[in-house]
């Protein structure tokens, strides 16, 4: 039987998950994974594994070619300590789905509804994976648009997901989809609240500006300029919520702008004094906090022998994992 949520009419969270499953069933884009089918279970696990392998190893296999033994062999090479291959029989509160377009299997996604305890529950996205031949054709944007429509219909507050700084293709995709940074505590936690105004960036060789709503260049919330390997960061107060075309966002402006600067290969350190405060922003905050976490993310990856294919941040040193952990 395809995996379906447990229905408990006395539990609002379970009721939402049941409604989510019903909405997904009506869209041909989503087909529930049958975890009792050995071949479906194997392919799902292979897609989960290849998500890691493609970012960590120079050559990664096609998940459709992997046997159980081959997956174990690749996992020894491409997974870090404590990591395991995701299994559709053990996804906690996530529901696993195949992505189908014109009858053709394109990849996977897993979905959950979670309540942060304040505001509205959000639709959480995980395991979004597309086969190589399906990439670059807009299918990822099609999936997120469909999920946004479902989440709005269910009265949810937004979309949320976790990703990794080293997964640059995914990070850039979600930024282009208008996601904001929620935190960078353990990885990159991204969110898109439906009530937040959209943002956009104006990017020039010597200047990048972060604008909200219909704001003009003169009303950028933050602007950044380069000064050698130093970042010149200039902020102005957000417009009053009542001002036309402006609304103060729930999501975080400065961390989101910092991530955009990082993927663009810009400096993240404003001054030696700000760098000394990097631990203060180790979970969220100003760009030095992100710069510090990047050294940790990349230091551990190199320690494990994984490929690191990320922008070099000017002015940032990259200590070894041994140096980082002995400091």
PDB file of C-alpha atoms in Angstrom:
ATOM      1  CA  UNK A   1       0.000   0.000   0.000  1.00  0.00           C
ATOM      2  CA  UNK A   2       1.282   3.531  -0.723  1.00  0.00           C
ATOM      3  CA  UNK A   3       2.362   5.402   2.367  1.00  0.00           C
ATOM      4  CA  UNK A   4      -0.400   7.645   3.703  1.00  0.00           C
ATOM      5  CA  UNK A   5      -0.707   9.753   6.836  1.00  0.00           C
ATOM      6  CA  UNK A   6      -2.340   8.382   9.958  1.00  0.00           C
ATOM      7  CA  UNK A   7      -5.701  10.079  10.305  1.00  0.00           C
ATOM      8  CA  UNK A   8      -6.722  11.299  13.746  1.00  0.00           C
ATOM      9  CA  UNK A   9      -9.574  13.766  13.666  1.00  0.00           C
ATOM     10  CA  UNK A  10      -8.635  15.050  17.135  1.00  0.00           C
ATOM     11  CA  UNK A  11      -5.130  16.018  16.032  1.00  0.00           C
ATOM     12  CA  UNK A  12      -4.991  19.154  13.809  1.00  0.00           C
ATOM     13  CA  UNK A  13      -1.506  18.244  12.627  1.00  0.00           C
ATOM     14  CA  UNK A  14      -2.605  14.812  11.434  1.00  0.00           C
ATOM     15  CA  UNK A  15      -5.644  16.339   9.798  1.00  0.00           C
ATOM     16  CA  UNK A  16      -3.387  18.702   7.851  1.00  0.00           C
ATOM     17  CA  UNK A  17      -1.157  15.839   6.733  1.00  0.00           C
ATOM     18  CA  UNK A  18      -4.206  13.916   5.575  1.00  0.00           C
ATOM     19  CA  UNK A  19      -5.371  16.969   3.631  1.00  0.00           C
ATOM     20  CA  UNK A  20      -1.876  17.320   2.139  1.00  0.00           C
ATOM     21  CA  UNK A  21      -1.931  13.710   0.921  1.00  0.00           C
ATOM     22  CA  UNK A  22      -5.375  14.273  -0.606  1.00  0.00           C
ATOM     23  CA  UNK A  23      -4.188  17.413  -2.443  1.00  0.00           C
ATOM     24  CA  UNK A  24      -1.112  15.647  -3.806  1.00  0.00           C
ATOM     25  CA  UNK A  25      -3.186  12.714  -5.021  1.00  0.00           C
ATOM     26  CA  UNK A  26      -5.187  15.058  -7.261  1.00  0.00           C
ATOM     27  CA  UNK A  27      -2.065  16.300  -9.080  1.00  0.00           C
ATOM     28  CA  UNK A  28      -0.493  14.003 -11.714  1.00  0.00           C
ATOM     29  CA  UNK A  29       2.891  15.521 -10.871  1.00  0.00           C
ATOM     30  CA  UNK A  30       3.031  13.534  -7.623  1.00  0.00           C
ATOM     31  CA  UNK A  31       2.741   9.769  -7.194  1.00  0.00           C
ATOM     32  CA  UNK A  32       3.056   8.197  -3.719  1.00  0.00           C
ATOM     33  CA  UNK A  33       5.998   5.870  -3.218  1.00  0.00           C
ATOM     34  CA  UNK A  34       4.994   2.335  -2.325  1.00  0.00           C
ATOM     35  CA  UNK A  35       7.506   1.349   0.385  1.00  0.00           C
ATOM     36  CA  UNK A  36       6.362  -2.277   0.292  1.00  0.00           C
ATOM     37  CA  UNK A  37       7.560  -2.584  -3.312  1.00  0.00           C
ATOM     38  CA  UNK A  38      11.220  -3.647  -3.202  1.00  0.00           C
ATOM     39  CA  UNK A  39      12.132  -1.992  -6.492  1.00  0.00           C
ATOM     40  CA  UNK A  40      10.518   1.331  -5.505  1.00  0.00           C
ATOM     41  CA  UNK A  41      12.188   1.252  -2.122  1.00  0.00           C
ATOM     42  CA  UNK A  42      15.577   0.528  -3.713  1.00  0.00           C
ATOM     43  CA  UNK A  43      15.248   3.357  -6.230  1.00  0.00           C
ATOM     44  CA  UNK A  44      14.170   5.846  -3.571  1.00  0.00           C
ATOM     45  CA  UNK A  45      17.171   4.924  -1.431  1.00  0.00           C
ATOM     46  CA  UNK A  46      19.466   5.167  -4.459  1.00  0.00           C
ATOM     47  CA  UNK A  47      18.192   8.681  -5.237  1.00  0.00           C
ATOM     48  CA  UNK A  48      18.786   9.709  -1.628  1.00  0.00           C
ATOM     49  CA  UNK A  49      22.335   8.363  -1.774  1.00  0.00           C
ATOM     50  CA  UNK A  50      23.119  10.007  -5.114  1.00  0.00           C
ATOM     51  CA  UNK A  51      22.066  13.393  -3.729  1.00  0.00           C
ATOM     52  CA  UNK A  52      25.154  13.175  -1.517  1.00  0.00           C
ATOM     53  CA  UNK A  53      27.420  11.481  -4.049  1.00  0.00           C
ATOM     54  CA  UNK A  54      26.903  14.064  -6.786  1.00  0.00           C
ATOM     55  CA  UNK A  55      28.156  16.875  -4.557  1.00  0.00           C
ATOM     56  CA  UNK A  56      30.969  14.935  -2.895  1.00  0.00           C
ATOM     57  CA  UNK A  57      32.601  12.682  -5.468  1.00  0.00           C
ATOM     58  CA  UNK A  58      33.980  13.446  -8.908  1.00  0.00           C
ATOM     59  CA  UNK A  59      31.952  10.678 -10.484  1.00  0.00           C
ATOM     60  CA  UNK A  60      28.572   9.572  -9.167  1.00  0.00           C
ATOM     61  CA  UNK A  61      26.429   6.751 -10.570  1.00  0.00           C
ATOM     62  CA  UNK A  62      22.936   6.933 -11.999  1.00  0.00           C
ATOM     63  CA  UNK A  63      20.643   5.858  -9.132  1.00  0.00           C
ATOM     64  CA  UNK A  64      18.618   3.674 -11.510  1.00  0.00           C
ATOM     65  CA  UNK A  65      21.680   1.480 -12.027  1.00  0.00           C
ATOM     66  CA  UNK A  66      22.380   0.674  -8.366  1.00  0.00           C
ATOM     67  CA  UNK A  67      21.843  -2.662  -6.651  1.00  0.00           C
ATOM     68  CA  UNK A  68      21.634  -2.927  -2.870  1.00  0.00           C
ATOM     69  CA  UNK A  69      25.267  -4.069  -2.723  1.00  0.00           C
ATOM     70  CA  UNK A  70      26.402  -1.222  -4.970  1.00  0.00           C
ATOM     71  CA  UNK A  71      24.611   1.267  -2.719  1.00  0.00           C
ATOM     72  CA  UNK A  72      26.446  -0.071   0.306  1.00  0.00           C
ATOM     73  CA  UNK A  73      29.765   0.248  -1.532  1.00  0.00           C
ATOM     74  CA  UNK A  74      29.056   3.828  -2.638  1.00  0.00           C
ATOM     75  CA  UNK A  75      27.762   4.770   0.828  1.00  0.00           C
ATOM     76  CA  UNK A  76      31.110   3.817   2.368  1.00  0.00           C
ATOM     77  CA  UNK A  77      32.790   6.297   0.022  1.00  0.00           C
ATOM     78  CA  UNK A  78      30.268   9.108   0.011  1.00  0.00           C
ATOM     79  CA  UNK A  79      28.580   9.298   3.403  1.00  0.00           C
ATOM     80  CA  UNK A  80      30.019  10.905   6.509  1.00  0.00           C
ATOM     81  CA  UNK A  81      29.981   9.423   9.982  1.00  0.00           C
ATOM     82  CA  UNK A  82      26.440   9.279  11.343  1.00  0.00           C
ATOM     83  CA  UNK A  83      24.800   9.650   7.928  1.00  0.00           C
ATOM     84  CA  UNK A  84      22.645   6.921   6.432  1.00  0.00           C
ATOM     85  CA  UNK A  85      20.674   6.373   3.267  1.00  0.00           C
ATOM     86  CA  UNK A  86      17.142   7.714   3.547  1.00  0.00           C
ATOM     87  CA  UNK A  87      14.501   4.991   3.376  1.00  0.00           C
ATOM     88  CA  UNK A  88      10.812   5.495   2.476  1.00  0.00           C
ATOM     89  CA  UNK A  89       9.842   3.189   5.342  1.00  0.00           C
ATOM     90  CA  UNK A  90      11.542   5.446   7.887  1.00  0.00           C
ATOM     91  CA  UNK A  91      10.989   9.104   7.047  1.00  0.00           C
ATOM     92  CA  UNK A  92       9.356  10.130  10.337  1.00  0.00           C
ATOM     93  CA  UNK A  93       6.547  12.522   9.405  1.00  0.00           C
ATOM     94  CA  UNK A  94       7.610  12.998   5.759  1.00  0.00           C
ATOM     95  CA  UNK A  95       5.570  11.494   2.922  1.00  0.00           C
ATOM     96  CA  UNK A  96       7.669  10.249  -0.057  1.00  0.00           C
ATOM     97  CA  UNK A  97       6.555  10.900  -3.648  1.00  0.00           C
ATOM     98  CA  UNK A  98       7.775  10.276  -7.162  1.00  0.00           C
ATOM     99  CA  UNK A  99       7.745  13.206  -9.585  1.00  0.00           C
ATOM    100  CA  UNK A 100       5.940  12.335 -12.811  1.00  0.00           C
ATOM    101  CA  UNK A 101       5.622  14.451 -15.986  1.00  0.00           C
ATOM    102  CA  UNK A 102       3.830  13.094 -19.057  1.00  0.00           C
ATOM    103  CA  UNK A 103       3.997   9.618 -17.564  1.00  0.00           C
ATOM    104  CA  UNK A 104       7.776   9.834 -17.183  1.00  0.00           C
ATOM    105  CA  UNK A 105       9.521   9.394 -13.825  1.00  0.00           C
ATOM    106  CA  UNK A 106      11.692  12.459 -13.180  1.00  0.00           C
ATOM    107  CA  UNK A 107      12.758  12.178  -9.543  1.00  0.00           C
ATOM    108  CA  UNK A 108      11.672  12.349  -5.924  1.00  0.00           C
ATOM    109  CA  UNK A 109      10.366  14.656  -3.209  1.00  0.00           C
ATOM    110  CA  UNK A 110       9.319  14.175   0.417  1.00  0.00           C
ATOM    111  CA  UNK A 111       6.864  16.467   2.194  1.00  0.00           C
ATOM    112  CA  UNK A 112       5.714  17.204   5.698  1.00  0.00           C
ATOM    113  CA  UNK A 113       3.655  19.790   7.562  1.00  0.00           C
ATOM    114  CA  UNK A 114       5.301  21.081  10.707  1.00  0.00           C
ATOM    115  CA  UNK A 115       4.200  23.686  13.220  1.00  0.00           C
ATOM    116  CA  UNK A 116       7.059  25.811  14.624  1.00  0.00           C
ATOM    117  CA  UNK A 117       4.918  26.701  17.629  1.00  0.00           C
ATOM    118  CA  UNK A 118       4.399  30.278  16.527  1.00  0.00           C
ATOM    119  CA  UNK A 119       2.727  31.646  13.441  1.00  0.00           C
ATOM    120  CA  UNK A 120       1.308  29.159  10.965  1.00  0.00           C
ATOM    121  CA  UNK A 121       2.480  25.617  10.152  1.00  0.00           C
ATOM    122  CA  UNK A 122       4.758  25.346   7.114  1.00  0.00           C
ATOM    123  CA  UNK A 123       5.112  22.827   4.310  1.00  0.00           C
ATOM    124  CA  UNK A 124       8.567  21.267   4.643  1.00  0.00           C
ATOM    125  CA  UNK A 125      10.326  20.014   1.516  1.00  0.00           C
ATOM    126  CA  UNK A 126      13.034  17.342   1.506  1.00  0.00           C
ATOM    127  CA  UNK A 127      14.614  14.850  -0.908  1.00  0.00           C
ATOM    128  CA  UNK A 128      13.944  16.947  -4.021  1.00  0.00           C
ATOM    129  CA  UNK A 129      16.021  15.059  -6.579  1.00  0.00           C
ATOM    130  CA  UNK A 130      15.844  15.097 -10.377  1.00  0.00           C
ATOM    131  CA  UNK A 131      17.529  12.638 -12.712  1.00  0.00           C
ATOM    132  CA  UNK A 132      20.281  14.321 -14.723  1.00  0.00           C
ATOM    133  CA  UNK A 133      18.357  14.362 -18.007  1.00  0.00           C
ATOM    134  CA  UNK A 134      15.425  16.124 -16.287  1.00  0.00           C
ATOM    135  CA  UNK A 135      17.494  19.073 -15.053  1.00  0.00           C
ATOM    136  CA  UNK A 136      17.547  22.476 -16.650  1.00  0.00           C
ATOM    137  CA  UNK A 137      14.031  22.180 -18.056  1.00  0.00           C
ATOM    138  CA  UNK A 138      12.178  24.051 -15.304  1.00  0.00           C
ATOM    139  CA  UNK A 139      10.858  20.985 -13.500  1.00  0.00           C
ATOM    140  CA  UNK A 140      12.234  22.098 -10.124  1.00  0.00           C
ATOM    141  CA  UNK A 141      10.422  25.433 -10.388  1.00  0.00           C
ATOM    142  CA  UNK A 142       7.295  23.579 -11.499  1.00  0.00           C
ATOM    143  CA  UNK A 143       7.443  21.435  -8.356  1.00  0.00           C
ATOM    144  CA  UNK A 144       7.921  24.375  -5.976  1.00  0.00           C
ATOM    145  CA  UNK A 145       5.098  26.302  -7.694  1.00  0.00           C
ATOM    146  CA  UNK A 146       2.759  23.326  -7.291  1.00  0.00           C
ATOM    147  CA  UNK A 147       3.751  22.943  -3.650  1.00  0.00           C
ATOM    148  CA  UNK A 148       3.180  26.642  -3.019  1.00  0.00           C
ATOM    149  CA  UNK A 149      -0.320  26.331  -4.451  1.00  0.00           C
ATOM    150  CA  UNK A 150      -1.080  23.358  -2.209  1.00  0.00           C
ATOM    151  CA  UNK A 151       0.342  25.072   0.860  1.00  0.00           C
ATOM    152  CA  UNK A 152      -1.734  28.188   0.221  1.00  0.00           C
ATOM    153  CA  UNK A 153      -4.872  26.102  -0.287  1.00  0.00           C
ATOM    154  CA  UNK A 154      -4.234  24.426   3.069  1.00  0.00           C
ATOM    155  CA  UNK A 155      -3.764  27.770   4.804  1.00  0.00           C
ATOM    156  CA  UNK A 156      -0.105  27.151   5.609  1.00  0.00           C
ATOM    157  CA  UNK A 157       2.343  29.957   6.280  1.00  0.00           C
ATOM    158  CA  UNK A 158       5.040  29.065   3.773  1.00  0.00           C
ATOM    159  CA  UNK A 159       7.611  26.591   2.476  1.00  0.00           C
ATOM    160  CA  UNK A 160      10.679  25.491   4.402  1.00  0.00           C
ATOM    161  CA  UNK A 161      13.621  23.156   3.847  1.00  0.00           C
ATOM    162  CA  UNK A 162      17.172  22.283   4.881  1.00  0.00           C
ATOM    163  CA  UNK A 163      20.110  22.216   2.498  1.00  0.00           C
ATOM    164  CA  UNK A 164      23.909  22.381   2.573  1.00  0.00           C
ATOM    165  CA  UNK A 165      26.336  25.171   1.666  1.00  0.00           C
ATOM    166  CA  UNK A 166      28.358  22.697  -0.384  1.00  0.00           C
ATOM    167  CA  UNK A 167      25.297  21.811  -2.469  1.00  0.00           C
ATOM    168  CA  UNK A 168      25.678  24.921  -4.584  1.00  0.00           C
ATOM    169  CA  UNK A 169      23.269  23.893  -7.327  1.00  0.00           C
ATOM    170  CA  UNK A 170      20.490  23.473  -4.763  1.00  0.00           C
ATOM    171  CA  UNK A 171      21.375  26.633  -2.824  1.00  0.00           C
ATOM    172  CA  UNK A 172      21.306  28.774  -5.959  1.00  0.00           C
ATOM    173  CA  UNK A 173      18.052  27.206  -7.127  1.00  0.00           C
ATOM    174  CA  UNK A 174      16.256  27.998  -3.886  1.00  0.00           C
ATOM    175  CA  UNK A 175      17.620  31.534  -3.743  1.00  0.00           C
ATOM    176  CA  UNK A 176      16.325  32.124  -7.273  1.00  0.00           C
ATOM    177  CA  UNK A 177      12.955  30.823  -6.029  1.00  0.00           C
ATOM    178  CA  UNK A 178      12.864  33.634  -3.457  1.00  0.00           C
ATOM    179  CA  UNK A 179      13.763  31.666  -0.339  1.00  0.00           C
ATOM    180  CA  UNK A 180      15.197  33.461   2.691  1.00  0.00           C
ATOM    181  CA  UNK A 181      17.699  32.264   5.288  1.00  0.00           C
ATOM    182  CA  UNK A 182      16.082  31.064   8.525  1.00  0.00           C
ATOM    183  CA  UNK A 183      19.411  30.053  10.111  1.00  0.00           C
ATOM    184  CA  UNK A 184      22.780  28.465   9.328  1.00  0.00           C
ATOM    185  CA  UNK A 185      23.150  26.579  12.625  1.00  0.00           C
ATOM    186  CA  UNK A 186      23.856  23.084  11.263  1.00  0.00           C
ATOM    187  CA  UNK A 187      23.479  23.712   7.537  1.00  0.00           C
ATOM    188  CA  UNK A 188      21.368  26.168   5.587  1.00  0.00           C
ATOM    189  CA  UNK A 189      17.777  26.351   6.768  1.00  0.00           C
ATOM    190  CA  UNK A 190      15.713  28.227   4.170  1.00  0.00           C
ATOM    191  CA  UNK A 191      12.146  29.515   4.290  1.00  0.00           C
ATOM    192  CA  UNK A 192       9.661  31.385   2.128  1.00  0.00           C
ATOM    193  CA  UNK A 193       6.817  32.901   4.121  1.00  0.00           C
ATOM    194  CA  UNK A 194       3.833  33.723   1.940  1.00  0.00           C
ATOM    195  CA  UNK A 195       3.112  36.964   3.818  1.00  0.00           C
ATOM    196  CA  UNK A 196       6.614  38.321   3.226  1.00  0.00           C
ATOM    197  CA  UNK A 197       7.159  40.770   0.386  1.00  0.00           C
ATOM    198  CA  UNK A 198       9.270  39.438  -2.473  1.00  0.00           C
ATOM    199  CA  UNK A 199      12.847  40.586  -2.630  1.00  0.00           C
ATOM    200  CA  UNK A 200      15.191  41.164  -5.528  1.00  0.00           C
ATOM    201  CA  UNK A 201      18.836  42.002  -6.008  1.00  0.00           C
ATOM    202  CA  UNK A 202      20.474  44.526  -8.261  1.00  0.00           C
ATOM    203  CA  UNK A 203      23.895  43.132  -9.094  1.00  0.00           C
ATOM    204  CA  UNK A 204      26.697  45.174 -10.630  1.00  0.00           C
ATOM    205  CA  UNK A 205      30.448  44.467 -10.672  1.00  0.00           C
ATOM    206  CA  UNK A 206      31.159  46.864  -7.800  1.00  0.00           C
ATOM    207  CA  UNK A 207      27.828  46.962  -5.977  1.00  0.00           C
ATOM    208  CA  UNK A 208      24.995  44.659  -4.952  1.00  0.00           C
ATOM    209  CA  UNK A 209      21.731  45.992  -3.514  1.00  0.00           C
ATOM    210  CA  UNK A 210      18.915  44.149  -1.698  1.00  0.00           C
ATOM    211  CA  UNK A 211      15.437  45.551  -2.379  1.00  0.00           C
ATOM    212  CA  UNK A 212      12.014  44.675  -1.001  1.00  0.00           C
ATOM    213  CA  UNK A 213       8.748  44.778  -2.906  1.00  0.00           C
ATOM    214  CA  UNK A 214       8.575  47.614  -5.395  1.00  0.00           C
ATOM    215  CA  UNK A 215      11.398  49.595  -3.808  1.00  0.00           C
ATOM    216  CA  UNK A 216      13.646  51.551  -6.134  1.00  0.00           C
ATOM    217  CA  UNK A 217      17.427  51.432  -6.130  1.00  0.00           C
ATOM    218  CA  UNK A 218      17.505  54.513  -3.883  1.00  0.00           C
ATOM    219  CA  UNK A 219      15.512  52.601  -1.254  1.00  0.00           C
ATOM    220  CA  UNK A 220      17.640  49.462  -1.033  1.00  0.00           C
ATOM    221  CA  UNK A 221      17.484  47.888   2.431  1.00  0.00           C
ATOM    222  CA  UNK A 222      21.165  46.904   2.243  1.00  0.00           C
ATOM    223  CA  UNK A 223      23.890  47.703  -0.247  1.00  0.00           C
ATOM    224  CA  UNK A 224      27.320  46.123  -0.423  1.00  0.00           C
ATOM    225  CA  UNK A 225      30.517  47.281  -2.081  1.00  0.00           C
ATOM    226  CA  UNK A 226      33.977  45.763  -2.332  1.00  0.00           C
ATOM    227  CA  UNK A 227      36.996  47.411  -0.811  1.00  0.00           C
ATOM    228  CA  UNK A 228      39.770  45.011  -1.718  1.00  0.00           C
ATOM    229  CA  UNK A 229      39.008  41.842   0.260  1.00  0.00           C
ATOM    230  CA  UNK A 230      36.800  43.755   2.689  1.00  0.00           C
ATOM    231  CA  UNK A 231      33.031  44.093   2.523  1.00  0.00           C
ATOM    232  CA  UNK A 232      31.499  47.552   2.826  1.00  0.00           C
ATOM    233  CA  UNK A 233      27.982  46.995   4.183  1.00  0.00           C
ATOM    234  CA  UNK A 234      25.440  49.802   4.340  1.00  0.00           C
ATOM    235  CA  UNK A 235      21.946  49.398   5.820  1.00  0.00           C
ATOM    236  CA  UNK A 236      18.954  51.659   6.016  1.00  0.00           C
ATOM    237  CA  UNK A 237      15.840  51.192   8.131  1.00  0.00           C
ATOM    238  CA  UNK A 238      13.013  49.190   6.651  1.00  0.00           C
ATOM    239  CA  UNK A 239      10.051  51.189   5.442  1.00  0.00           C
ATOM    240  CA  UNK A 240       7.052  51.339   7.739  1.00  0.00           C
ATOM    241  CA  UNK A 241       4.750  48.338   7.159  1.00  0.00           C
ATOM    242  CA  UNK A 242       1.969  50.670   6.112  1.00  0.00           C
ATOM    243  CA  UNK A 243       4.011  52.256   3.334  1.00  0.00           C
ATOM    244  CA  UNK A 244       2.779  51.311  -0.110  1.00  0.00           C
ATOM    245  CA  UNK A 245       4.757  48.494  -1.690  1.00  0.00           C
ATOM    246  CA  UNK A 246       6.613  47.694   1.520  1.00  0.00           C
ATOM    247  CA  UNK A 247       6.040  45.230   4.309  1.00  0.00           C
ATOM    248  CA  UNK A 248       8.466  44.243   7.017  1.00  0.00           C
ATOM    249  CA  UNK A 249       9.325  40.570   6.458  1.00  0.00           C
ATOM    250  CA  UNK A 250       9.276  37.857   9.097  1.00  0.00           C
ATOM    251  CA  UNK A 251      12.315  36.262   7.461  1.00  0.00           C
ATOM    252  CA  UNK A 252      15.827  37.616   7.926  1.00  0.00           C
ATOM    253  CA  UNK A 253      17.113  40.243   5.520  1.00  0.00           C
ATOM    254  CA  UNK A 254      20.787  40.480   6.533  1.00  0.00           C
ATOM    255  CA  UNK A 255      21.495  36.702   6.554  1.00  0.00           C
ATOM    256  CA  UNK A 256      19.709  36.259   3.215  1.00  0.00           C
ATOM    257  CA  UNK A 257      21.760  39.033   1.660  1.00  0.00           C
ATOM    258  CA  UNK A 258      24.918  37.505   3.155  1.00  0.00           C
ATOM    259  CA  UNK A 259      24.163  34.175   1.475  1.00  0.00           C
ATOM    260  CA  UNK A 260      23.626  35.906  -1.865  1.00  0.00           C
ATOM    261  CA  UNK A 261      26.998  37.617  -1.441  1.00  0.00           C
ATOM    262  CA  UNK A 262      28.630  34.285  -0.627  1.00  0.00           C
ATOM    263  CA  UNK A 263      27.304  32.454  -3.688  1.00  0.00           C
ATOM    264  CA  UNK A 264      28.443  35.450  -5.756  1.00  0.00           C
ATOM    265  CA  UNK A 265      31.995  35.096  -4.425  1.00  0.00           C
ATOM    266  CA  UNK A 266      31.968  38.421  -2.583  1.00  0.00           C
ATOM    267  CA  UNK A 267      33.821  39.269   0.638  1.00  0.00           C
ATOM    268  CA  UNK A 268      31.925  38.573   3.874  1.00  0.00           C
ATOM    269  CA  UNK A 269      34.226  40.230   6.409  1.00  0.00           C
ATOM    270  CA  UNK A 270      33.643  43.918   7.100  1.00  0.00           C
ATOM    271  CA  UNK A 271      36.511  44.504   9.542  1.00  0.00           C
ATOM    272  CA  UNK A 272      38.854  42.657  11.923  1.00  0.00           C
ATOM    273  CA  UNK A 273      36.615  43.730  14.806  1.00  0.00           C
ATOM    274  CA  UNK A 274      33.544  42.237  13.131  1.00  0.00           C
ATOM    275  CA  UNK A 275      35.441  39.021  12.411  1.00  0.00           C
ATOM    276  CA  UNK A 276      36.247  38.750  16.126  1.00  0.00           C
ATOM    277  CA  UNK A 277      32.488  38.655  16.732  1.00  0.00           C
ATOM    278  CA  UNK A 278      31.889  35.814  14.255  1.00  0.00           C
ATOM    279  CA  UNK A 279      30.924  33.321  16.975  1.00  0.00           C
ATOM    280  CA  UNK A 280      28.172  35.701  18.092  1.00  0.00           C
ATOM    281  CA  UNK A 281      26.544  35.140  14.695  1.00  0.00           C
ATOM    282  CA  UNK A 282      27.332  31.417  14.513  1.00  0.00           C
ATOM    283  CA  UNK A 283      23.650  30.440  14.109  1.00  0.00           C
ATOM    284  CA  UNK A 284      22.312  33.513  12.324  1.00  0.00           C
ATOM    285  CA  UNK A 285      23.118  37.158  11.853  1.00  0.00           C
ATOM    286  CA  UNK A 286      25.755  39.175  10.078  1.00  0.00           C
ATOM    287  CA  UNK A 287      27.988  37.991   7.202  1.00  0.00           C
ATOM    288  CA  UNK A 288      30.972  37.114   9.393  1.00  0.00           C
ATOM    289  CA  UNK A 289      28.847  34.417  11.037  1.00  0.00           C
ATOM    290  CA  UNK A 290      28.186  32.829   7.660  1.00  0.00           C
ATOM    291  CA  UNK A 291      31.870  33.141   6.712  1.00  0.00           C
ATOM    292  CA  UNK A 292      32.835  31.306   9.880  1.00  0.00           C
ATOM    293  CA  UNK A 293      30.309  28.526   9.269  1.00  0.00           C
ATOM    294  CA  UNK A 294      31.574  28.171   5.689  1.00  0.00           C
ATOM    295  CA  UNK A 295      35.058  27.429   7.048  1.00  0.00           C
ATOM    296  CA  UNK A 296      33.541  24.715   9.250  1.00  0.00           C
ATOM    297  CA  UNK A 297      31.381  23.199   6.507  1.00  0.00           C
ATOM    298  CA  UNK A 298      34.245  23.117   4.028  1.00  0.00           C
ATOM    299  CA  UNK A 299      36.893  22.095   6.556  1.00  0.00           C
ATOM    300  CA  UNK A 300      34.926  19.010   7.534  1.00  0.00           C
ATOM    301  CA  UNK A 301      34.213  18.100   3.898  1.00  0.00           C
ATOM    302  CA  UNK A 302      37.915  18.251   3.017  1.00  0.00           C
ATOM    303  CA  UNK A 303      38.740  16.249   6.145  1.00  0.00           C
ATOM    304  CA  UNK A 304      36.414  13.514   4.853  1.00  0.00           C
ATOM    305  CA  UNK A 305      38.030  13.637   1.415  1.00  0.00           C
ATOM    306  CA  UNK A 306      34.938  15.048  -0.283  1.00  0.00           C
ATOM    307  CA  UNK A 307      35.038  17.362  -3.269  1.00  0.00           C
ATOM    308  CA  UNK A 308      34.518  21.046  -2.420  1.00  0.00           C
ATOM    309  CA  UNK A 309      33.228  23.059  -5.355  1.00  0.00           C
ATOM    310  CA  UNK A 310      32.160  26.389  -3.873  1.00  0.00           C
ATOM    311  CA  UNK A 311      32.973  30.065  -4.479  1.00  0.00           C
ATOM    312  CA  UNK A 312      36.161  31.312  -2.824  1.00  0.00           C
ATOM    313  CA  UNK A 313      35.350  34.100  -0.376  1.00  0.00           C
ATOM    314  CA  UNK A 314      37.926  36.935  -0.691  1.00  0.00           C
ATOM    315  CA  UNK A 315      39.807  37.622   2.513  1.00  0.00           C
ATOM    316  CA  UNK A 316      38.675  34.376   4.172  1.00  0.00           C
ATOM    317  CA  UNK A 317      41.239  31.826   5.297  1.00  0.00           C
ATOM    318  CA  UNK A 318      40.306  28.150   5.170  1.00  0.00           C
ATOM    319  CA  UNK A 319      41.905  26.272   8.088  1.00  0.00           C
ATOM    320  CA  UNK A 320      42.050  22.497   8.098  1.00  0.00           C
ATOM    321  CA  UNK A 321      39.538  20.585  10.195  1.00  0.00           C
ATOM    322  CA  UNK A 322      42.306  19.719  12.625  1.00  0.00           C
ATOM    323  CA  UNK A 323      43.166  23.402  13.042  1.00  0.00           C
ATOM    324  CA  UNK A 324      39.506  24.308  13.490  1.00  0.00           C
ATOM    325  CA  UNK A 325      38.843  21.659  16.108  1.00  0.00           C
ATOM    326  CA  UNK A 326      42.044  22.285  18.060  1.00  0.00           C
ATOM    327  CA  UNK A 327      41.521  26.041  18.321  1.00  0.00           C
TER     328      UNK A 327
END
